[in-house]
Short mmCIF file of C-alpha atoms in Angstrom, two decimals:
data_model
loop_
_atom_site.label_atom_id
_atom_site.label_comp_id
_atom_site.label_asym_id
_atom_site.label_seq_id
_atom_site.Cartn_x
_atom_site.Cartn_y
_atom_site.Cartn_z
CA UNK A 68 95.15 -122.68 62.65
CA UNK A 69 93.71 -123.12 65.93
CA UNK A 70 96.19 -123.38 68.46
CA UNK A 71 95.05 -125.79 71.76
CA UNK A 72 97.20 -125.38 75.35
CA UNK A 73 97.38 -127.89 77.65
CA UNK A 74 99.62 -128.16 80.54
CA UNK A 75 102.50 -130.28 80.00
CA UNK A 76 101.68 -132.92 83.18
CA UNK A 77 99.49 -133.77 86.11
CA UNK A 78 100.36 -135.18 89.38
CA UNK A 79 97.50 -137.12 90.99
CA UNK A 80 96.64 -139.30 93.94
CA UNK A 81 94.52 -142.87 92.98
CA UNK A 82 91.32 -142.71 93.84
CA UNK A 83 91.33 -138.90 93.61
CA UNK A 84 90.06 -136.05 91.30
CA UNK A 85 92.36 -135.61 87.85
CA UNK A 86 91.34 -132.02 85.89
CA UNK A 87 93.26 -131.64 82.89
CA UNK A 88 92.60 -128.27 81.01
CA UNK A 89 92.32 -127.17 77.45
CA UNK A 90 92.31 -123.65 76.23
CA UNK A 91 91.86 -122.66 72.27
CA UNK A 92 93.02 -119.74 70.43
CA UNK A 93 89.43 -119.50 68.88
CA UNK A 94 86.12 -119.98 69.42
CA UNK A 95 85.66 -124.05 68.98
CA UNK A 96 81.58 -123.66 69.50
CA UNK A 97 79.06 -123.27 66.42
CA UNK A 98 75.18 -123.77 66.78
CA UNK A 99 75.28 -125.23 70.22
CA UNK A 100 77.55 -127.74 69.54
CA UNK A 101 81.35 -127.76 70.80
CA UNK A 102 83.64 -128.94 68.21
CA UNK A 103 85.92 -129.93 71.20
CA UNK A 104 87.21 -133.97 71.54
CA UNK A 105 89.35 -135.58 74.04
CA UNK A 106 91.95 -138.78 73.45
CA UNK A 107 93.61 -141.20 75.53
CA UNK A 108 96.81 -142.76 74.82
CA UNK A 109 98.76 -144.92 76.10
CA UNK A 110 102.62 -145.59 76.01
CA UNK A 111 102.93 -148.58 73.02
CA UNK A 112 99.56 -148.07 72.09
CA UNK A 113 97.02 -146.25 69.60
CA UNK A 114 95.22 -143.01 71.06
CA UNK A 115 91.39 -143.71 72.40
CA UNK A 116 88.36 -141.62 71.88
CA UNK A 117 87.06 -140.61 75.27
CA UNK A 118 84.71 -137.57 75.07
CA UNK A 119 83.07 -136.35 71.73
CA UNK A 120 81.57 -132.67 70.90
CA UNK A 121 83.04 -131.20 74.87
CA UNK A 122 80.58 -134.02 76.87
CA UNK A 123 79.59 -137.01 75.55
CA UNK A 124 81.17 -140.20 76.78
CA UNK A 125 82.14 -142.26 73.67
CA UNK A 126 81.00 -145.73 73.23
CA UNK A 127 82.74 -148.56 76.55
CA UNK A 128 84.12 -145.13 78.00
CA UNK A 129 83.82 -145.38 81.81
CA UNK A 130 81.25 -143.14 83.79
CA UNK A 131 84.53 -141.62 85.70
CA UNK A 132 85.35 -139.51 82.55
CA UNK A 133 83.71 -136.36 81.79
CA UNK A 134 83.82 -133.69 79.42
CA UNK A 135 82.84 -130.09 80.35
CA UNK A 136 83.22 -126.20 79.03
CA UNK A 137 82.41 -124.33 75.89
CA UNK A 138 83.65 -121.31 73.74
CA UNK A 139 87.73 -122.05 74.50
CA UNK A 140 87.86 -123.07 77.51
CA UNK A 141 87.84 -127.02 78.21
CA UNK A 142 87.64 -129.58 81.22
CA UNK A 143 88.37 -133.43 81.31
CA UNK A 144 87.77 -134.81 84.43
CA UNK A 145 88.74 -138.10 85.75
CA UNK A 146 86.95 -138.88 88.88
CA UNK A 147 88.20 -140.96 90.70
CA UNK A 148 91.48 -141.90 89.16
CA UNK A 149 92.39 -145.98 88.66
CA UNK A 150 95.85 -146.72 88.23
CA UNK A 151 95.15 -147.81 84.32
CA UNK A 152 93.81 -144.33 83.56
CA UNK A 153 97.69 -143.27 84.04
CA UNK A 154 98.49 -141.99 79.96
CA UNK A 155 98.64 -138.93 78.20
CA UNK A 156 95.48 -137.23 77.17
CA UNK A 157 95.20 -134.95 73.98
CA UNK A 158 92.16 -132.33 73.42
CA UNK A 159 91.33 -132.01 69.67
CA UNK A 160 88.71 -129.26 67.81
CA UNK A 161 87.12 -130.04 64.86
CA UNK A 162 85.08 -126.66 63.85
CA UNK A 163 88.59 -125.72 61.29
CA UNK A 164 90.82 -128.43 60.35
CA UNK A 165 92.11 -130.50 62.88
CA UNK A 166 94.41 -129.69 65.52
CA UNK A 167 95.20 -131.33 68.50
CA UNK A 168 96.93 -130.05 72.14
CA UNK A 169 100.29 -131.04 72.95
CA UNK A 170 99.16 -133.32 75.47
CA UNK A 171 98.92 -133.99 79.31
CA UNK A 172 100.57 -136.53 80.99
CA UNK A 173 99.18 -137.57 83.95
CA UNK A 174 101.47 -139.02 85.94
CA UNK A 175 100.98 -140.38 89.93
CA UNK A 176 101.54 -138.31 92.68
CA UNK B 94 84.22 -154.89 65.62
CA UNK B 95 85.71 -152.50 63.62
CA UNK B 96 89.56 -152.63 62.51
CA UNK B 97 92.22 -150.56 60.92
CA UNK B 98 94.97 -152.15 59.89
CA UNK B 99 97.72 -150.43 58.58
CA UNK B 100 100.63 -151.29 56.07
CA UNK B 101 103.31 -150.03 53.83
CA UNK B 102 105.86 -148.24 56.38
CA UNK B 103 109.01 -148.33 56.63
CA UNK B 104 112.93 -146.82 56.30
CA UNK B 105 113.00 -144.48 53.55
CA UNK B 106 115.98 -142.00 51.78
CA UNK B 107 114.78 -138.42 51.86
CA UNK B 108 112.91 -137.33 48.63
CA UNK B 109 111.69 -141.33 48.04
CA UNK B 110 108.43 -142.40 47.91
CA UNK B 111 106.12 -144.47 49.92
CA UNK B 112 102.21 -145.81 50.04
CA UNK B 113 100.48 -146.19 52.95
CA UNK B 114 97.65 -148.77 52.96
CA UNK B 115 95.01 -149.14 55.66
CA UNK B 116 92.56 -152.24 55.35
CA UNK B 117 88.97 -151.40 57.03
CA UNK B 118 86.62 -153.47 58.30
CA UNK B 119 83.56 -153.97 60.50
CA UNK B 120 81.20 -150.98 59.26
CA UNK B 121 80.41 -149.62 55.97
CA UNK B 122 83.41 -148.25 54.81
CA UNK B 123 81.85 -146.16 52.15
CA UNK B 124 79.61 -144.58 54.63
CA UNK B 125 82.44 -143.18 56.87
CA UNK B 126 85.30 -139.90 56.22
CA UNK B 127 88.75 -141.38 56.70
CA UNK B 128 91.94 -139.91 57.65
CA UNK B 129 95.49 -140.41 58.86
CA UNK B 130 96.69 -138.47 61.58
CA UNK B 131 100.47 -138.88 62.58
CA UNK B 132 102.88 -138.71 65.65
CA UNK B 133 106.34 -138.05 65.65
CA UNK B 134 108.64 -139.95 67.93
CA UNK B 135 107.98 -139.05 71.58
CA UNK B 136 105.72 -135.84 70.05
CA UNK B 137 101.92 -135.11 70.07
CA UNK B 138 99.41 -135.95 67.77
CA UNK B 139 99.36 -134.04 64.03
CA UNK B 140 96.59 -134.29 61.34
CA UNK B 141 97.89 -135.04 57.88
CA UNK B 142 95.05 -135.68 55.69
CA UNK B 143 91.40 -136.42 55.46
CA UNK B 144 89.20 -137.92 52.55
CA UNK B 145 85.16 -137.84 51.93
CA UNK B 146 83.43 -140.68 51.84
CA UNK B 147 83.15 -140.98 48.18
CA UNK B 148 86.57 -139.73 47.89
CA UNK B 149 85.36 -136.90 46.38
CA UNK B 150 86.92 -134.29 48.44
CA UNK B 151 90.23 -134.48 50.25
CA UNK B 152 91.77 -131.97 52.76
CA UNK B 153 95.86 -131.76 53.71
CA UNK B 154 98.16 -129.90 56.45
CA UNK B 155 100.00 -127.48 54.69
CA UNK B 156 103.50 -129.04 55.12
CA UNK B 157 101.84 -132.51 53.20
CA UNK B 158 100.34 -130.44 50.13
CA UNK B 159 101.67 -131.25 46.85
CA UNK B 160 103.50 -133.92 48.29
CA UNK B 161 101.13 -136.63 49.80
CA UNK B 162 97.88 -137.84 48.03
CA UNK B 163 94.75 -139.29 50.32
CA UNK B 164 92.58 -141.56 48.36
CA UNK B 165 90.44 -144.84 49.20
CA UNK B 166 88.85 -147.78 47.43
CA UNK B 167 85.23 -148.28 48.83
CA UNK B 168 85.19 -151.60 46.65
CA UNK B 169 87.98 -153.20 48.70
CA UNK B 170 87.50 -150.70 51.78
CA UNK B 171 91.04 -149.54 51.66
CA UNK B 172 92.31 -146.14 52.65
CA UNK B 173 95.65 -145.03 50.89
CA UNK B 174 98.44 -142.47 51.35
CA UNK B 175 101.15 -141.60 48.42
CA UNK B 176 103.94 -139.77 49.95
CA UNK B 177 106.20 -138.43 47.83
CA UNK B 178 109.27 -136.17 47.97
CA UNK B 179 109.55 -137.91 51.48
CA UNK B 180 111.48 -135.18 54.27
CA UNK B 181 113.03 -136.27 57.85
CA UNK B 182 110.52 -134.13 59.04
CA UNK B 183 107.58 -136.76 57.83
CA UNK B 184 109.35 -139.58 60.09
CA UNK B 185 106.61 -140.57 62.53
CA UNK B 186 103.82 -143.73 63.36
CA UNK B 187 100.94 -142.93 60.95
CA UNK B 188 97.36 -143.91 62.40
CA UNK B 189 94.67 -144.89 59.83
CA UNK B 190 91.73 -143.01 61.88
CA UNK B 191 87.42 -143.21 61.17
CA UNK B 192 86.76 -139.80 60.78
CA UNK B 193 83.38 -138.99 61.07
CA UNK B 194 82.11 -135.22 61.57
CA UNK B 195 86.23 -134.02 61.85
CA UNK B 196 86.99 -136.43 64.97
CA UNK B 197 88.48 -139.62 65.24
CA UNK B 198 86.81 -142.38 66.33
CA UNK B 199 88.50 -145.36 65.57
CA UNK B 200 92.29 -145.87 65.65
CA UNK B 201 94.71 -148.23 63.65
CA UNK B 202 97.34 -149.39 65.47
CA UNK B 203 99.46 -147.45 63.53
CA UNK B 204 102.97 -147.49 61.36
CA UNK B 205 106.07 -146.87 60.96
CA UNK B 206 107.75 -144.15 58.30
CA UNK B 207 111.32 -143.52 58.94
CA UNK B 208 112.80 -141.31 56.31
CA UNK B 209 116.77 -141.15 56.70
CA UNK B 210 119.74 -141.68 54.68
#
């Protein structure tokens, strides 16, 4: 399996710059395409596609999020940071079967 | 709009059975991979099972083979999931997920398992 590592929490200010990291155990990238997604989840609530294939904003995603990085290493920025973007956020490959990180919770400084 | 709506959870003994249903609508059903990805109370997000869109082909986690089944009914765009020889460790909310090109793109609101004596 492909193991992903994300740090356990982020402390951020509103209005401020969130970077939330995600590193993979294997390569995630084929044919110019990263097999790298990001999710957004709520407390109560169903997780939320954000970023597809490492950078593209899915569909009624805002502008602040963005998806960056190839190979195994992996960025999901939040800039700037609105108070209802506080939830946990989950990176996900797709190139083997399915894994997902164990999450960062980003919380409010 | 699409919508996943998911039914069938539950409490559960250990080694019982249960179906998970997941009703589908605003796209072509038949057109899309489907697959239920689980979450364990106050734990992460763990892929269980996916299904082609002609039901064809399925794929399972290792710790589900042999003892859940993935299947669908394009006629009545309805995703399933048997589990069977049910284990404490399979108590979680199970999201019915769109699952185009191995991501997940729409979410269910998800249900329910509880297996416990």
């Amino acid at each position: 399996d492909i193991v992903l590592t994300q740090s356990p929490a982020l402390a951020v200010s509103l209005e401020q710059r969130a970077t939330i990291s995600c590193k993979t155990s294997q390569n995630v990238d084929n044919y110019g395409i990263s097999y790298m997604h990001w999710y957004q989840q709520k407390p109560g609530q169903q997780p939320k596609l954000l970023i597809y294939e490492g950078s593209n904003l899915a569909s009624g995603i805002p502008a602040r999020f963005s998806g960056s990085g190839s190979g195994t290493d992996f960025t999901l920025t939040i800039d700037p940071v609105e108070a209802d973007d506080i939830a946990t956020y989950y990176c996900q490959q797709s190139k083997d079967y399915p894994t997902f990180g164990a999450g960062t919770k980003l919380e409010l400084k | 709009e699409v919508q996943l709506v998911e039914s069938g959870g539950g409490l559960v003994q250990p080694g019982r059975s249960l179906k998970l249903s997941c009703a589908a609508s605003g796209f072509t059903f038949s057109n899309y991979y489907m697959a239920w990805v689980r979450q364990a109370p106050t734990k992460g997000l763990e892929w269980v099972a996916s299904i082609t869109n002609s039901g064809g082909s399925t794929y399972y986690r290792d710790s589900v083979k042999g003892r859940f089944t993935i299947s669908r009914d394009n006629a009545k765009s309805t995703l399933y999931l048997q589990m069977d020889s049910l284990r404490s460790e399979d108590t979680a909310t199970y999201y019915c997920t769109r699952a185009p090109w191995g991501l997940f793109d729409y979410w269910g609101q998800g249900v329910m398992v509880t297996v416990s004596s």
